[in-house]
């Protein structure tokens, strides 16, 4: 496993590498903002409360947590709703896995399909986000349950540049950005053709 470079900031990336719950929070925040900003969110939380721990966040006073998430620079462009989502995610990890996020992919030696199913049950994780996170775990985090590539779908393919799972340096970040722009343009064209 190489060094994570999702944020392109050594301290923020080191937190993601050392703290799987921080990585999960970053993935959850990855919507409607640039992915580096999303994955920098856990470091902002850690700087403000001294860490990114599921139990600590789950038990944090919701109003105070929302306020600290909104401090500039905020953890997301929608800090209020996202602070609630982060706490919901933390509570789910505490309730389902005793606060140990790695149990998502280790309890009962699950295969890729089961890990995907578990991810999809988390607050803020739909099918696509769960598949991307499974691909990220497999490609960059050393979590490779049987059948993970198939369960991750196209995101699990080797040599693709479709998502955060494929970002390993500034060049691959640019390739993923280009792919996403092409997908948005194609979707826009398809929508215009229907109208």
Short mmCIF file of N, CA and C in Angstrom, two decimals:
data_model
loop_
_atom_site.label_atom_id
_atom_site.label_comp_id
_atom_site.label_asym_id
_atom_site.label_seq_id
_atom_site.Cartn_x
_atom_site.Cartn_y
_atom_site.Cartn_z
N UNK A 1 0.84 -1.18 0.00
CA UNK A 1 0.00 0.00 0.00
C UNK A 1 0.88 1.25 0.00
N UNK A 2 0.67 2.12 -0.99
CA UNK A 2 1.41 3.37 -1.05
C UNK A 2 0.80 4.39 -0.11
N UNK A 3 1.39 5.54 -0.07
CA UNK A 3 0.85 6.62 0.76
C UNK A 3 -0.39 7.19 0.07
N UNK A 4 -1.44 7.42 0.85
CA UNK A 4 -2.64 8.04 0.29
C UNK A 4 -2.33 9.48 -0.09
N UNK A 5 -2.90 9.92 -1.22
CA UNK A 5 -2.72 11.30 -1.68
C UNK A 5 -4.06 11.84 -2.17
N UNK A 6 -5.10 11.63 -1.39
CA UNK A 6 -6.43 12.03 -1.81
C UNK A 6 -6.64 13.53 -1.68
N UNK A 7 -6.04 14.13 -0.65
CA UNK A 7 -6.20 15.57 -0.41
C UNK A 7 -5.05 16.34 -1.06
N UNK A 8 -3.93 15.68 -1.25
CA UNK A 8 -2.70 16.31 -1.75
C UNK A 8 -2.13 17.24 -0.67
N UNK A 9 -2.42 16.91 0.59
CA UNK A 9 -1.87 17.63 1.74
C UNK A 9 -1.36 16.55 2.68
N UNK A 10 -0.05 16.51 2.97
CA UNK A 10 0.51 15.40 3.73
C UNK A 10 -0.17 15.12 5.08
N UNK A 11 -0.49 16.15 5.85
CA UNK A 11 -1.08 15.92 7.17
C UNK A 11 -2.50 15.36 7.05
N UNK A 12 -3.29 15.92 6.14
CA UNK A 12 -4.67 15.44 5.95
C UNK A 12 -4.67 14.02 5.39
N UNK A 13 -3.76 13.75 4.46
CA UNK A 13 -3.68 12.40 3.88
C UNK A 13 -3.18 11.38 4.92
N UNK A 14 -2.25 11.80 5.78
CA UNK A 14 -1.75 10.88 6.82
C UNK A 14 -2.87 10.49 7.78
N UNK A 15 -3.75 11.44 8.12
CA UNK A 15 -4.88 11.13 8.99
C UNK A 15 -5.78 10.08 8.32
N UNK A 16 -6.06 10.26 7.04
CA UNK A 16 -6.91 9.31 6.31
C UNK A 16 -6.27 7.92 6.28
N UNK A 17 -4.95 7.91 6.11
CA UNK A 17 -4.22 6.64 6.04
C UNK A 17 -4.22 5.91 7.38
N UNK A 18 -4.08 6.67 8.46
CA UNK A 18 -3.96 6.08 9.79
C UNK A 18 -5.31 5.82 10.47
N UNK A 19 -6.37 6.46 9.99
CA UNK A 19 -7.65 6.41 10.67
C UNK A 19 -8.76 6.03 9.69
N UNK A 20 -9.14 4.75 9.66
CA UNK A 20 -10.16 4.32 8.70
C UNK A 20 -11.51 5.01 8.88
N UNK A 21 -11.84 5.43 10.11
CA UNK A 21 -13.09 6.16 10.29
C UNK A 21 -13.01 7.53 9.61
N UNK A 22 -11.85 8.18 9.70
CA UNK A 22 -11.66 9.46 9.00
C UNK A 22 -11.84 9.27 7.50
N UNK A 23 -11.32 8.18 6.96
CA UNK A 23 -11.47 7.89 5.53
C UNK A 23 -12.95 7.73 5.17
N UNK A 24 -13.69 7.02 6.01
CA UNK A 24 -15.13 6.83 5.79
C UNK A 24 -15.87 8.17 5.84
N UNK A 25 -15.51 9.03 6.79
CA UNK A 25 -16.13 10.35 6.89
C UNK A 25 -15.82 11.17 5.63
N UNK A 26 -14.58 11.13 5.18
CA UNK A 26 -14.20 11.84 3.96
C UNK A 26 -15.03 11.40 2.77
N UNK A 27 -15.22 10.08 2.65
CA UNK A 27 -16.03 9.55 1.56
C UNK A 27 -17.47 10.05 1.66
N UNK A 28 -18.00 10.05 2.87
CA UNK A 28 -19.37 10.51 3.06
C UNK A 28 -19.52 11.98 2.67
N UNK A 29 -18.51 12.80 2.98
CA UNK A 29 -18.55 14.22 2.67
C UNK A 29 -18.37 14.50 1.17
N UNK A 30 -17.94 13.50 0.42
CA UNK A 30 -17.60 13.70 -1.00
C UNK A 30 -18.86 13.79 -1.86
N UNK A 31 -19.49 14.95 -1.80
CA UNK A 31 -20.61 15.25 -2.69
C UNK A 31 -20.78 16.76 -2.78
N UNK A 32 -20.97 17.23 -3.98
CA UNK A 32 -21.21 18.64 -4.26
C UNK A 32 -20.06 19.57 -3.87
N UNK A 33 -18.89 19.01 -3.66
CA UNK A 33 -17.68 19.80 -3.42
C UNK A 33 -16.52 19.03 -4.05
N UNK A 34 -15.39 19.69 -4.33
CA UNK A 34 -14.23 18.96 -4.85
C UNK A 34 -13.79 17.86 -3.88
N UNK A 35 -13.37 16.74 -4.42
CA UNK A 35 -13.06 15.61 -3.54
C UNK A 35 -11.94 15.90 -2.56
N UNK A 36 -10.96 16.73 -2.93
CA UNK A 36 -9.89 17.04 -1.97
C UNK A 36 -10.44 17.81 -0.78
N UNK A 37 -11.43 18.67 -1.03
CA UNK A 37 -12.05 19.43 0.06
C UNK A 37 -12.81 18.47 0.97
N UNK A 38 -13.53 17.52 0.36
CA UNK A 38 -14.28 16.53 1.15
C UNK A 38 -13.35 15.72 2.04
N UNK A 39 -12.29 15.20 1.47
CA UNK A 39 -11.38 14.35 2.23
C UNK A 39 -10.48 15.14 3.19
N UNK A 40 -10.47 16.47 3.05
CA UNK A 40 -9.79 17.32 4.04
C UNK A 40 -10.68 17.56 5.26
N UNK A 41 -11.97 17.30 5.12
CA UNK A 41 -12.91 17.52 6.21
C UNK A 41 -12.54 16.83 7.52
N UNK A 42 -12.17 15.55 7.48
CA UNK A 42 -11.80 14.87 8.73
C UNK A 42 -10.65 15.56 9.47
N UNK A 43 -9.68 16.10 8.74
CA UNK A 43 -8.55 16.80 9.39
C UNK A 43 -9.06 18.06 10.09
N UNK A 44 -10.02 18.75 9.47
CA UNK A 44 -10.58 19.95 10.11
C UNK A 44 -11.28 19.55 11.41
N UNK A 45 -12.02 18.45 11.37
CA UNK A 45 -12.70 17.97 12.58
C UNK A 45 -11.65 17.61 13.64
N UNK A 46 -10.63 16.87 13.23
CA UNK A 46 -9.58 16.45 14.17
C UNK A 46 -8.89 17.65 14.81
N UNK A 47 -8.62 18.67 14.02
CA UNK A 47 -7.97 19.88 14.54
C UNK A 47 -8.84 20.58 15.58
N UNK A 48 -10.15 20.45 15.43
CA UNK A 48 -11.08 21.19 16.30
C UNK A 48 -11.50 20.41 17.54
N UNK A 49 -11.51 19.08 17.49
CA UNK A 49 -11.93 18.31 18.68
C UNK A 49 -10.88 17.31 19.14
N UNK A 50 -9.72 17.33 18.50
CA UNK A 50 -8.62 16.50 18.97
C UNK A 50 -8.56 15.11 18.38
N UNK A 51 -9.40 14.81 17.41
CA UNK A 51 -9.36 13.51 16.76
C UNK A 51 -10.61 13.26 15.94
N UNK A 52 -10.61 12.13 15.25
CA UNK A 52 -11.79 11.70 14.50
C UNK A 52 -12.09 10.29 14.98
N UNK A 53 -12.94 10.23 16.00
CA UNK A 53 -13.28 8.97 16.65
C UNK A 53 -14.80 8.81 16.62
N UNK A 54 -15.27 7.66 16.19
CA UNK A 54 -16.72 7.44 16.06
C UNK A 54 -17.45 7.65 17.37
N UNK A 55 -16.92 7.14 18.47
CA UNK A 55 -17.59 7.27 19.76
C UNK A 55 -17.63 8.74 20.18
N UNK A 56 -16.50 9.41 20.09
CA UNK A 56 -16.44 10.82 20.49
C UNK A 56 -17.43 11.67 19.67
N UNK A 57 -17.47 11.45 18.36
CA UNK A 57 -18.35 12.24 17.49
C UNK A 57 -19.81 11.88 17.74
N UNK A 58 -20.10 10.61 17.93
CA UNK A 58 -21.47 10.17 18.19
C UNK A 58 -22.03 10.81 19.46
N UNK A 59 -21.19 10.97 20.46
CA UNK A 59 -21.62 11.49 21.75
C UNK A 59 -21.52 13.01 21.86
N UNK A 60 -20.94 13.66 20.86
CA UNK A 60 -20.73 15.11 20.91
C UNK A 60 -22.07 15.83 20.88
N UNK A 61 -22.19 16.93 21.61
CA UNK A 61 -23.40 17.73 21.58
C UNK A 61 -23.67 18.19 20.14
N UNK A 62 -24.85 17.85 19.57
CA UNK A 62 -25.12 18.15 18.16
C UNK A 62 -24.98 19.63 17.78
N UNK A 63 -25.44 20.54 18.65
CA UNK A 63 -25.33 21.97 18.33
C UNK A 63 -23.88 22.42 18.32
N UNK A 64 -23.11 21.95 19.28
CA UNK A 64 -21.69 22.31 19.34
C UNK A 64 -20.93 21.70 18.16
N UNK A 65 -21.29 20.46 17.81
CA UNK A 65 -20.62 19.81 16.68
C UNK A 65 -20.93 20.56 15.38
N UNK A 66 -22.19 20.93 15.20
CA UNK A 66 -22.59 21.69 14.01
C UNK A 66 -21.82 23.01 13.94
N UNK A 67 -21.67 23.67 15.09
CA UNK A 67 -20.95 24.95 15.13
C UNK A 67 -19.48 24.77 14.75
N UNK A 68 -18.84 23.73 15.28
CA UNK A 68 -17.42 23.55 14.96
C UNK A 68 -17.23 23.12 13.51
N UNK A 69 -18.21 22.43 12.93
CA UNK A 69 -18.12 22.05 11.51
C UNK A 69 -18.29 23.25 10.59
N UNK A 70 -18.97 24.29 11.09
CA UNK A 70 -19.23 25.48 10.28
C UNK A 70 -18.12 26.52 10.37
N UNK A 71 -17.21 26.37 11.35
CA UNK A 71 -16.10 27.32 11.47
C UNK A 71 -15.34 27.37 10.15
N UNK A 72 -14.98 28.58 9.72
CA UNK A 72 -14.24 28.74 8.47
C UNK A 72 -12.79 28.27 8.66
N UNK A 73 -12.25 27.42 7.77
CA UNK A 73 -12.94 26.81 6.63
C UNK A 73 -13.86 25.67 7.10
N UNK A 74 -15.09 25.72 6.64
CA UNK A 74 -16.09 24.72 7.03
C UNK A 74 -15.72 23.35 6.45
N UNK A 75 -16.29 22.30 7.04
CA UNK A 75 -15.98 20.94 6.57
C UNK A 75 -16.67 20.64 5.23
N UNK A 76 -17.66 21.46 4.85
CA UNK A 76 -18.43 21.22 3.63
C UNK A 76 -19.17 22.51 3.30
N UNK A 77 -19.62 22.65 2.07
CA UNK A 77 -20.37 23.87 1.73
C UNK A 77 -21.74 23.89 2.39
N UNK A 78 -22.19 22.73 2.88
CA UNK A 78 -23.43 22.64 3.67
C UNK A 78 -23.08 22.09 5.05
N UNK A 79 -22.41 22.89 5.88
CA UNK A 79 -21.91 22.36 7.15
C UNK A 79 -23.00 21.89 8.11
N UNK A 80 -24.16 22.52 8.12
CA UNK A 80 -25.22 22.12 9.04
C UNK A 80 -25.72 20.72 8.77
N UNK A 81 -26.14 20.47 7.53
CA UNK A 81 -26.66 19.14 7.20
C UNK A 81 -25.55 18.09 7.25
N UNK A 82 -24.35 18.47 6.87
CA UNK A 82 -23.25 17.49 6.85
C UNK A 82 -22.76 17.17 8.27
N UNK A 83 -22.82 18.13 9.19
CA UNK A 83 -22.41 17.80 10.56
C UNK A 83 -23.38 16.76 11.13
N UNK A 84 -24.66 16.89 10.80
CA UNK A 84 -25.66 15.91 11.25
C UNK A 84 -25.36 14.54 10.63
N UNK A 85 -25.02 14.55 9.34
CA UNK A 85 -24.71 13.28 8.67
C UNK A 85 -23.48 12.61 9.25
N UNK A 86 -22.46 13.41 9.57
CA UNK A 86 -21.25 12.85 10.17
C UNK A 86 -21.61 12.20 11.51
N UNK A 87 -22.44 12.87 12.31
CA UNK A 87 -22.84 12.28 13.59
C UNK A 87 -23.70 11.04 13.39
N UNK A 88 -24.60 11.06 12.40
CA UNK A 88 -25.41 9.87 12.11
C UNK A 88 -24.51 8.70 11.70
N UNK A 89 -23.50 8.99 10.90
CA UNK A 89 -22.55 7.96 10.48
C UNK A 89 -21.79 7.41 11.68
N UNK A 90 -21.33 8.31 12.55
CA UNK A 90 -20.60 7.89 13.75
C UNK A 90 -21.49 7.01 14.63
N UNK A 91 -22.75 7.41 14.81
CA UNK A 91 -23.68 6.61 15.64
C UNK A 91 -23.90 5.23 15.03
N UNK A 92 -24.01 5.16 13.71
CA UNK A 92 -24.21 3.87 13.05
C UNK A 92 -23.00 2.96 13.29
N UNK A 93 -21.80 3.52 13.21
CA UNK A 93 -20.58 2.73 13.43
C UNK A 93 -20.51 2.28 14.89
N UNK A 94 -20.93 3.14 15.81
CA UNK A 94 -20.95 2.78 17.23
C UNK A 94 -22.01 1.70 17.48
N UNK A 95 -23.21 1.90 16.97
CA UNK A 95 -24.31 0.96 17.22
C UNK A 95 -24.09 -0.41 16.56
N UNK A 96 -23.60 -0.40 15.33
CA UNK A 96 -23.46 -1.65 14.57
C UNK A 96 -22.13 -2.36 14.81
N UNK A 97 -21.06 -1.57 15.05
CA UNK A 97 -19.72 -2.16 15.08
C UNK A 97 -18.92 -1.74 16.32
N UNK A 98 -19.60 -1.36 17.39
CA UNK A 98 -18.94 -0.95 18.63
C UNK A 98 -17.87 0.12 18.43
N UNK A 99 -18.09 0.99 17.46
CA UNK A 99 -17.17 2.09 17.22
C UNK A 99 -15.95 1.73 16.39
N UNK A 100 -15.82 0.46 15.99
CA UNK A 100 -14.66 0.01 15.21
C UNK A 100 -15.06 -0.12 13.75
N UNK A 101 -14.75 0.90 12.97
CA UNK A 101 -15.16 0.92 11.57
C UNK A 101 -14.57 -0.25 10.78
N UNK A 102 -13.40 -0.75 11.18
CA UNK A 102 -12.80 -1.85 10.42
C UNK A 102 -13.65 -3.12 10.50
N UNK A 103 -14.52 -3.20 11.51
CA UNK A 103 -15.41 -4.36 11.61
C UNK A 103 -16.34 -4.45 10.40
N UNK A 104 -16.57 -3.32 9.73
CA UNK A 104 -17.37 -3.32 8.49
C UNK A 104 -16.82 -4.32 7.48
N UNK A 105 -15.49 -4.41 7.40
CA UNK A 105 -14.88 -5.29 6.41
C UNK A 105 -14.13 -6.47 7.02
N UNK A 106 -14.22 -6.64 8.37
CA UNK A 106 -13.53 -7.79 8.97
C UNK A 106 -14.47 -8.75 9.70
N UNK A 107 -15.54 -8.25 10.34
CA UNK A 107 -16.44 -9.12 11.13
C UNK A 107 -17.01 -10.25 10.29
N UNK A 108 -16.72 -11.47 10.70
CA UNK A 108 -17.27 -12.63 10.01
C UNK A 108 -16.62 -12.92 8.67
N UNK A 109 -15.44 -12.33 8.40
CA UNK A 109 -14.71 -12.55 7.15
C UNK A 109 -15.63 -12.39 5.93
N UNK A 110 -16.22 -11.19 5.75
CA UNK A 110 -17.18 -10.98 4.66
C UNK A 110 -16.52 -10.95 3.29
N UNK A 111 -17.29 -11.31 2.28
CA UNK A 111 -16.81 -11.16 0.90
C UNK A 111 -17.15 -9.75 0.42
N UNK A 112 -16.74 -9.43 -0.79
CA UNK A 112 -16.96 -8.09 -1.33
C UNK A 112 -18.43 -7.70 -1.37
N UNK A 113 -19.31 -8.63 -1.73
CA UNK A 113 -20.74 -8.33 -1.77
C UNK A 113 -21.28 -7.95 -0.40
N UNK A 114 -20.83 -8.65 0.64
CA UNK A 114 -21.30 -8.37 1.99
C UNK A 114 -20.76 -7.02 2.48
N UNK A 115 -19.49 -6.72 2.18
CA UNK A 115 -18.95 -5.41 2.57
C UNK A 115 -19.75 -4.31 1.88
N UNK A 116 -20.06 -4.49 0.60
CA UNK A 116 -20.86 -3.52 -0.13
C UNK A 116 -22.24 -3.35 0.52
N UNK A 117 -22.86 -4.45 0.90
CA UNK A 117 -24.18 -4.40 1.54
C UNK A 117 -24.09 -3.61 2.85
N UNK A 118 -23.04 -3.87 3.63
CA UNK A 118 -22.86 -3.16 4.90
C UNK A 118 -22.65 -1.66 4.67
N UNK A 119 -21.85 -1.32 3.68
CA UNK A 119 -21.60 0.09 3.38
C UNK A 119 -22.89 0.80 2.96
N UNK A 120 -23.70 0.13 2.16
CA UNK A 120 -24.94 0.74 1.68
C UNK A 120 -25.95 0.98 2.80
N UNK A 121 -25.80 0.30 3.91
CA UNK A 121 -26.69 0.51 5.06
C UNK A 121 -26.29 1.73 5.89
N UNK A 122 -25.11 2.29 5.65
CA UNK A 122 -24.64 3.44 6.42
C UNK A 122 -25.34 4.73 5.97
N UNK A 123 -25.59 5.64 6.91
CA UNK A 123 -26.15 6.94 6.53
C UNK A 123 -25.22 7.66 5.55
N UNK A 124 -25.81 8.21 4.50
CA UNK A 124 -25.02 8.97 3.53
C UNK A 124 -24.35 8.13 2.46
N UNK A 125 -24.60 6.81 2.45
CA UNK A 125 -23.97 5.94 1.47
C UNK A 125 -25.02 5.27 0.59
N UNK A 126 -25.13 5.73 -0.64
CA UNK A 126 -25.98 5.06 -1.61
C UNK A 126 -25.16 4.00 -2.32
N UNK A 127 -25.73 3.42 -3.36
CA UNK A 127 -25.06 2.34 -4.09
C UNK A 127 -23.73 2.80 -4.68
N UNK A 128 -23.74 3.91 -5.39
CA UNK A 128 -22.52 4.36 -6.07
C UNK A 128 -21.42 4.71 -5.07
N UNK A 129 -21.76 5.46 -4.03
CA UNK A 129 -20.76 5.85 -3.04
C UNK A 129 -20.18 4.62 -2.35
N UNK A 130 -21.03 3.63 -2.05
CA UNK A 130 -20.56 2.40 -1.42
C UNK A 130 -19.60 1.65 -2.35
N UNK A 131 -19.91 1.61 -3.63
CA UNK A 131 -19.03 0.93 -4.61
C UNK A 131 -17.68 1.65 -4.72
N UNK A 132 -17.73 2.98 -4.75
CA UNK A 132 -16.48 3.75 -4.82
C UNK A 132 -15.64 3.51 -3.57
N UNK A 133 -16.27 3.51 -2.39
CA UNK A 133 -15.50 3.29 -1.16
C UNK A 133 -14.92 1.88 -1.12
N UNK A 134 -15.68 0.90 -1.57
CA UNK A 134 -15.16 -0.47 -1.64
C UNK A 134 -13.95 -0.53 -2.57
N UNK A 135 -14.03 0.18 -3.70
CA UNK A 135 -12.89 0.23 -4.63
C UNK A 135 -11.69 0.92 -3.98
N UNK A 136 -11.95 1.99 -3.23
CA UNK A 136 -10.88 2.69 -2.54
C UNK A 136 -10.21 1.78 -1.51
N UNK A 137 -11.02 1.05 -0.76
CA UNK A 137 -10.47 0.09 0.21
C UNK A 137 -9.58 -0.94 -0.49
N UNK A 138 -10.06 -1.47 -1.59
CA UNK A 138 -9.31 -2.51 -2.30
C UNK A 138 -8.07 -2.00 -3.00
N UNK A 139 -8.20 -0.87 -3.67
CA UNK A 139 -7.08 -0.36 -4.47
C UNK A 139 -6.00 0.31 -3.63
N UNK A 140 -6.39 0.97 -2.52
CA UNK A 140 -5.40 1.77 -1.81
C UNK A 140 -5.27 1.48 -0.32
N UNK A 141 -6.17 0.69 0.24
CA UNK A 141 -6.15 0.50 1.70
C UNK A 141 -5.80 -0.93 2.11
N UNK A 142 -5.56 -1.78 1.12
CA UNK A 142 -5.18 -3.15 1.44
C UNK A 142 -6.32 -4.03 1.93
N UNK A 143 -7.56 -3.58 1.75
CA UNK A 143 -8.75 -4.36 2.15
C UNK A 143 -9.29 -5.02 0.89
N UNK A 144 -9.01 -6.32 0.75
CA UNK A 144 -9.36 -7.01 -0.48
C UNK A 144 -10.13 -8.29 -0.22
N UNK A 145 -11.37 -8.17 0.27
CA UNK A 145 -12.17 -9.38 0.47
C UNK A 145 -12.46 -10.05 -0.87
N UNK A 146 -12.71 -11.34 -0.84
CA UNK A 146 -13.00 -12.09 -2.08
C UNK A 146 -14.12 -11.39 -2.84
N UNK A 147 -13.89 -11.18 -4.14
CA UNK A 147 -14.93 -10.60 -4.99
C UNK A 147 -15.12 -9.10 -4.85
N UNK A 148 -14.15 -8.41 -4.25
CA UNK A 148 -14.33 -6.96 -4.05
C UNK A 148 -14.39 -6.21 -5.36
N UNK A 149 -13.57 -6.59 -6.34
CA UNK A 149 -13.57 -5.86 -7.63
C UNK A 149 -14.93 -5.98 -8.32
N UNK A 150 -15.48 -7.18 -8.30
CA UNK A 150 -16.79 -7.40 -8.93
C UNK A 150 -17.87 -6.60 -8.19
N UNK A 151 -17.82 -6.62 -6.86
CA UNK A 151 -18.82 -5.90 -6.06
C UNK A 151 -18.70 -4.39 -6.28
N UNK A 152 -17.48 -3.90 -6.50
CA UNK A 152 -17.28 -2.46 -6.73
C UNK A 152 -17.68 -2.06 -8.15
N UNK A 153 -17.93 -3.03 -9.01
CA UNK A 153 -18.34 -2.72 -10.39
C UNK A 153 -17.19 -2.07 -11.16
N UNK A 154 -17.54 -1.13 -12.05
CA UNK A 154 -16.52 -0.47 -12.87
C UNK A 154 -15.46 0.23 -12.04
N UNK A 155 -15.83 0.68 -10.84
CA UNK A 155 -14.87 1.38 -9.97
C UNK A 155 -13.75 0.46 -9.51
N UNK A 156 -13.98 -0.84 -9.53
CA UNK A 156 -12.98 -1.79 -9.08
C UNK A 156 -11.98 -2.19 -10.14
N UNK A 157 -12.24 -1.80 -11.39
CA UNK A 157 -11.34 -2.19 -12.48
C UNK A 157 -9.96 -1.59 -12.31
N UNK A 158 -8.96 -2.41 -12.56
CA UNK A 158 -7.58 -1.93 -12.50
C UNK A 158 -7.33 -0.99 -13.67
N UNK A 159 -6.54 0.05 -13.43
CA UNK A 159 -6.15 0.96 -14.50
C UNK A 159 -7.22 1.97 -14.90
N UNK A 160 -8.29 2.07 -14.13
CA UNK A 160 -9.32 3.05 -14.46
C UNK A 160 -9.04 4.34 -13.70
N UNK A 161 -9.62 5.42 -14.19
CA UNK A 161 -9.49 6.72 -13.52
C UNK A 161 -10.88 7.33 -13.40
N UNK A 162 -11.72 6.66 -12.60
CA UNK A 162 -13.13 7.03 -12.51
C UNK A 162 -13.52 7.72 -11.22
N UNK A 163 -12.73 7.55 -10.16
CA UNK A 163 -13.16 8.02 -8.84
C UNK A 163 -11.96 8.26 -7.93
N UNK A 164 -12.28 8.67 -6.71
CA UNK A 164 -11.25 8.89 -5.70
C UNK A 164 -10.42 7.62 -5.46
N UNK A 165 -10.99 6.47 -5.74
CA UNK A 165 -10.27 5.20 -5.56
C UNK A 165 -9.02 5.14 -6.44
N UNK A 166 -8.99 5.94 -7.50
CA UNK A 166 -7.89 5.90 -8.46
C UNK A 166 -6.89 7.04 -8.29
N UNK A 167 -7.09 7.91 -7.30
CA UNK A 167 -6.21 9.07 -7.11
C UNK A 167 -5.01 8.66 -6.27
N UNK A 168 -3.84 8.66 -6.91
CA UNK A 168 -2.61 8.29 -6.20
C UNK A 168 -1.54 9.39 -6.29
N UNK A 169 -1.80 10.41 -7.10
CA UNK A 169 -0.86 11.51 -7.27
C UNK A 169 -1.59 12.63 -8.02
N UNK A 170 -0.94 13.79 -8.21
CA UNK A 170 -1.61 14.89 -8.91
C UNK A 170 -2.05 14.52 -10.34
N UNK A 171 -1.27 13.72 -11.03
CA UNK A 171 -1.61 13.33 -12.40
C UNK A 171 -2.88 12.49 -12.46
N UNK A 172 -3.01 11.53 -11.55
CA UNK A 172 -4.21 10.70 -11.55
C UNK A 172 -5.42 11.50 -11.09
N UNK A 173 -5.21 12.47 -10.20
CA UNK A 173 -6.31 13.35 -9.79
C UNK A 173 -6.85 14.09 -11.02
N UNK A 174 -5.95 14.57 -11.87
CA UNK A 174 -6.37 15.28 -13.09
C UNK A 174 -7.12 14.33 -14.03
N UNK A 175 -6.68 13.09 -14.15
CA UNK A 175 -7.36 12.11 -15.02
C UNK A 175 -8.77 11.83 -14.51
N UNK A 176 -8.92 11.72 -13.19
CA UNK A 176 -10.25 11.48 -12.61
C UNK A 176 -11.14 12.70 -12.86
N UNK A 177 -10.59 13.89 -12.70
CA UNK A 177 -11.37 15.12 -12.96
C UNK A 177 -11.85 15.16 -14.41
N UNK A 178 -10.94 14.82 -15.34
CA UNK A 178 -11.29 14.81 -16.76
C UNK A 178 -12.41 13.81 -17.03
N UNK A 179 -12.30 12.62 -16.43
CA UNK A 179 -13.34 11.59 -16.60
C UNK A 179 -14.68 12.11 -16.09
N UNK A 180 -14.69 12.71 -14.91
CA UNK A 180 -15.94 13.21 -14.33
C UNK A 180 -16.56 14.31 -15.20
N UNK A 181 -15.71 15.20 -15.75
CA UNK A 181 -16.22 16.25 -16.65
C UNK A 181 -16.85 15.63 -17.89
N UNK A 182 -16.20 14.60 -18.44
CA UNK A 182 -16.74 13.93 -19.63
C UNK A 182 -18.09 13.29 -19.32
N UNK A 183 -18.22 12.67 -18.13
CA UNK A 183 -19.47 12.02 -17.74
C UNK A 183 -20.59 13.05 -17.57
N UNK A 184 -20.26 14.21 -16.97
CA UNK A 184 -21.25 15.27 -16.80
C UNK A 184 -21.70 15.81 -18.15
N UNK A 185 -20.74 16.01 -19.05
CA UNK A 185 -21.07 16.52 -20.38
C UNK A 185 -21.95 15.53 -21.14
N UNK A 186 -21.63 14.24 -21.04
CA UNK A 186 -22.42 13.20 -21.71
C UNK A 186 -23.84 13.15 -21.14
N UNK A 187 -23.95 13.27 -19.82
CA UNK A 187 -25.27 13.27 -19.19
C UNK A 187 -26.09 14.47 -19.63
N UNK A 188 -25.42 15.62 -19.74
CA UNK A 188 -26.10 16.85 -20.17
C UNK A 188 -26.60 16.71 -21.61
N UNK A 189 -25.73 16.15 -22.48
CA UNK A 189 -26.11 15.91 -23.86
C UNK A 189 -27.30 14.98 -23.97
N UNK A 190 -27.27 13.90 -23.20
CA UNK A 190 -28.35 12.92 -23.22
C UNK A 190 -29.67 13.56 -22.77
N UNK A 191 -29.57 14.41 -21.76
CA UNK A 191 -30.76 15.10 -21.25
C UNK A 191 -31.31 16.07 -22.31
N UNK A 192 -30.40 16.79 -22.96
CA UNK A 192 -30.81 17.75 -24.01
C UNK A 192 -31.44 17.02 -25.19
N UNK A 193 -30.91 15.84 -25.51
CA UNK A 193 -31.44 15.07 -26.64
C UNK A 193 -32.87 14.58 -26.34
N UNK A 194 -33.16 14.30 -25.08
CA UNK A 194 -34.49 13.86 -24.69
C UNK A 194 -35.52 14.99 -24.74
N UNK A 195 -35.05 16.21 -24.49
CA UNK A 195 -35.96 17.36 -24.39
C UNK A 195 -36.52 17.84 -25.70
#
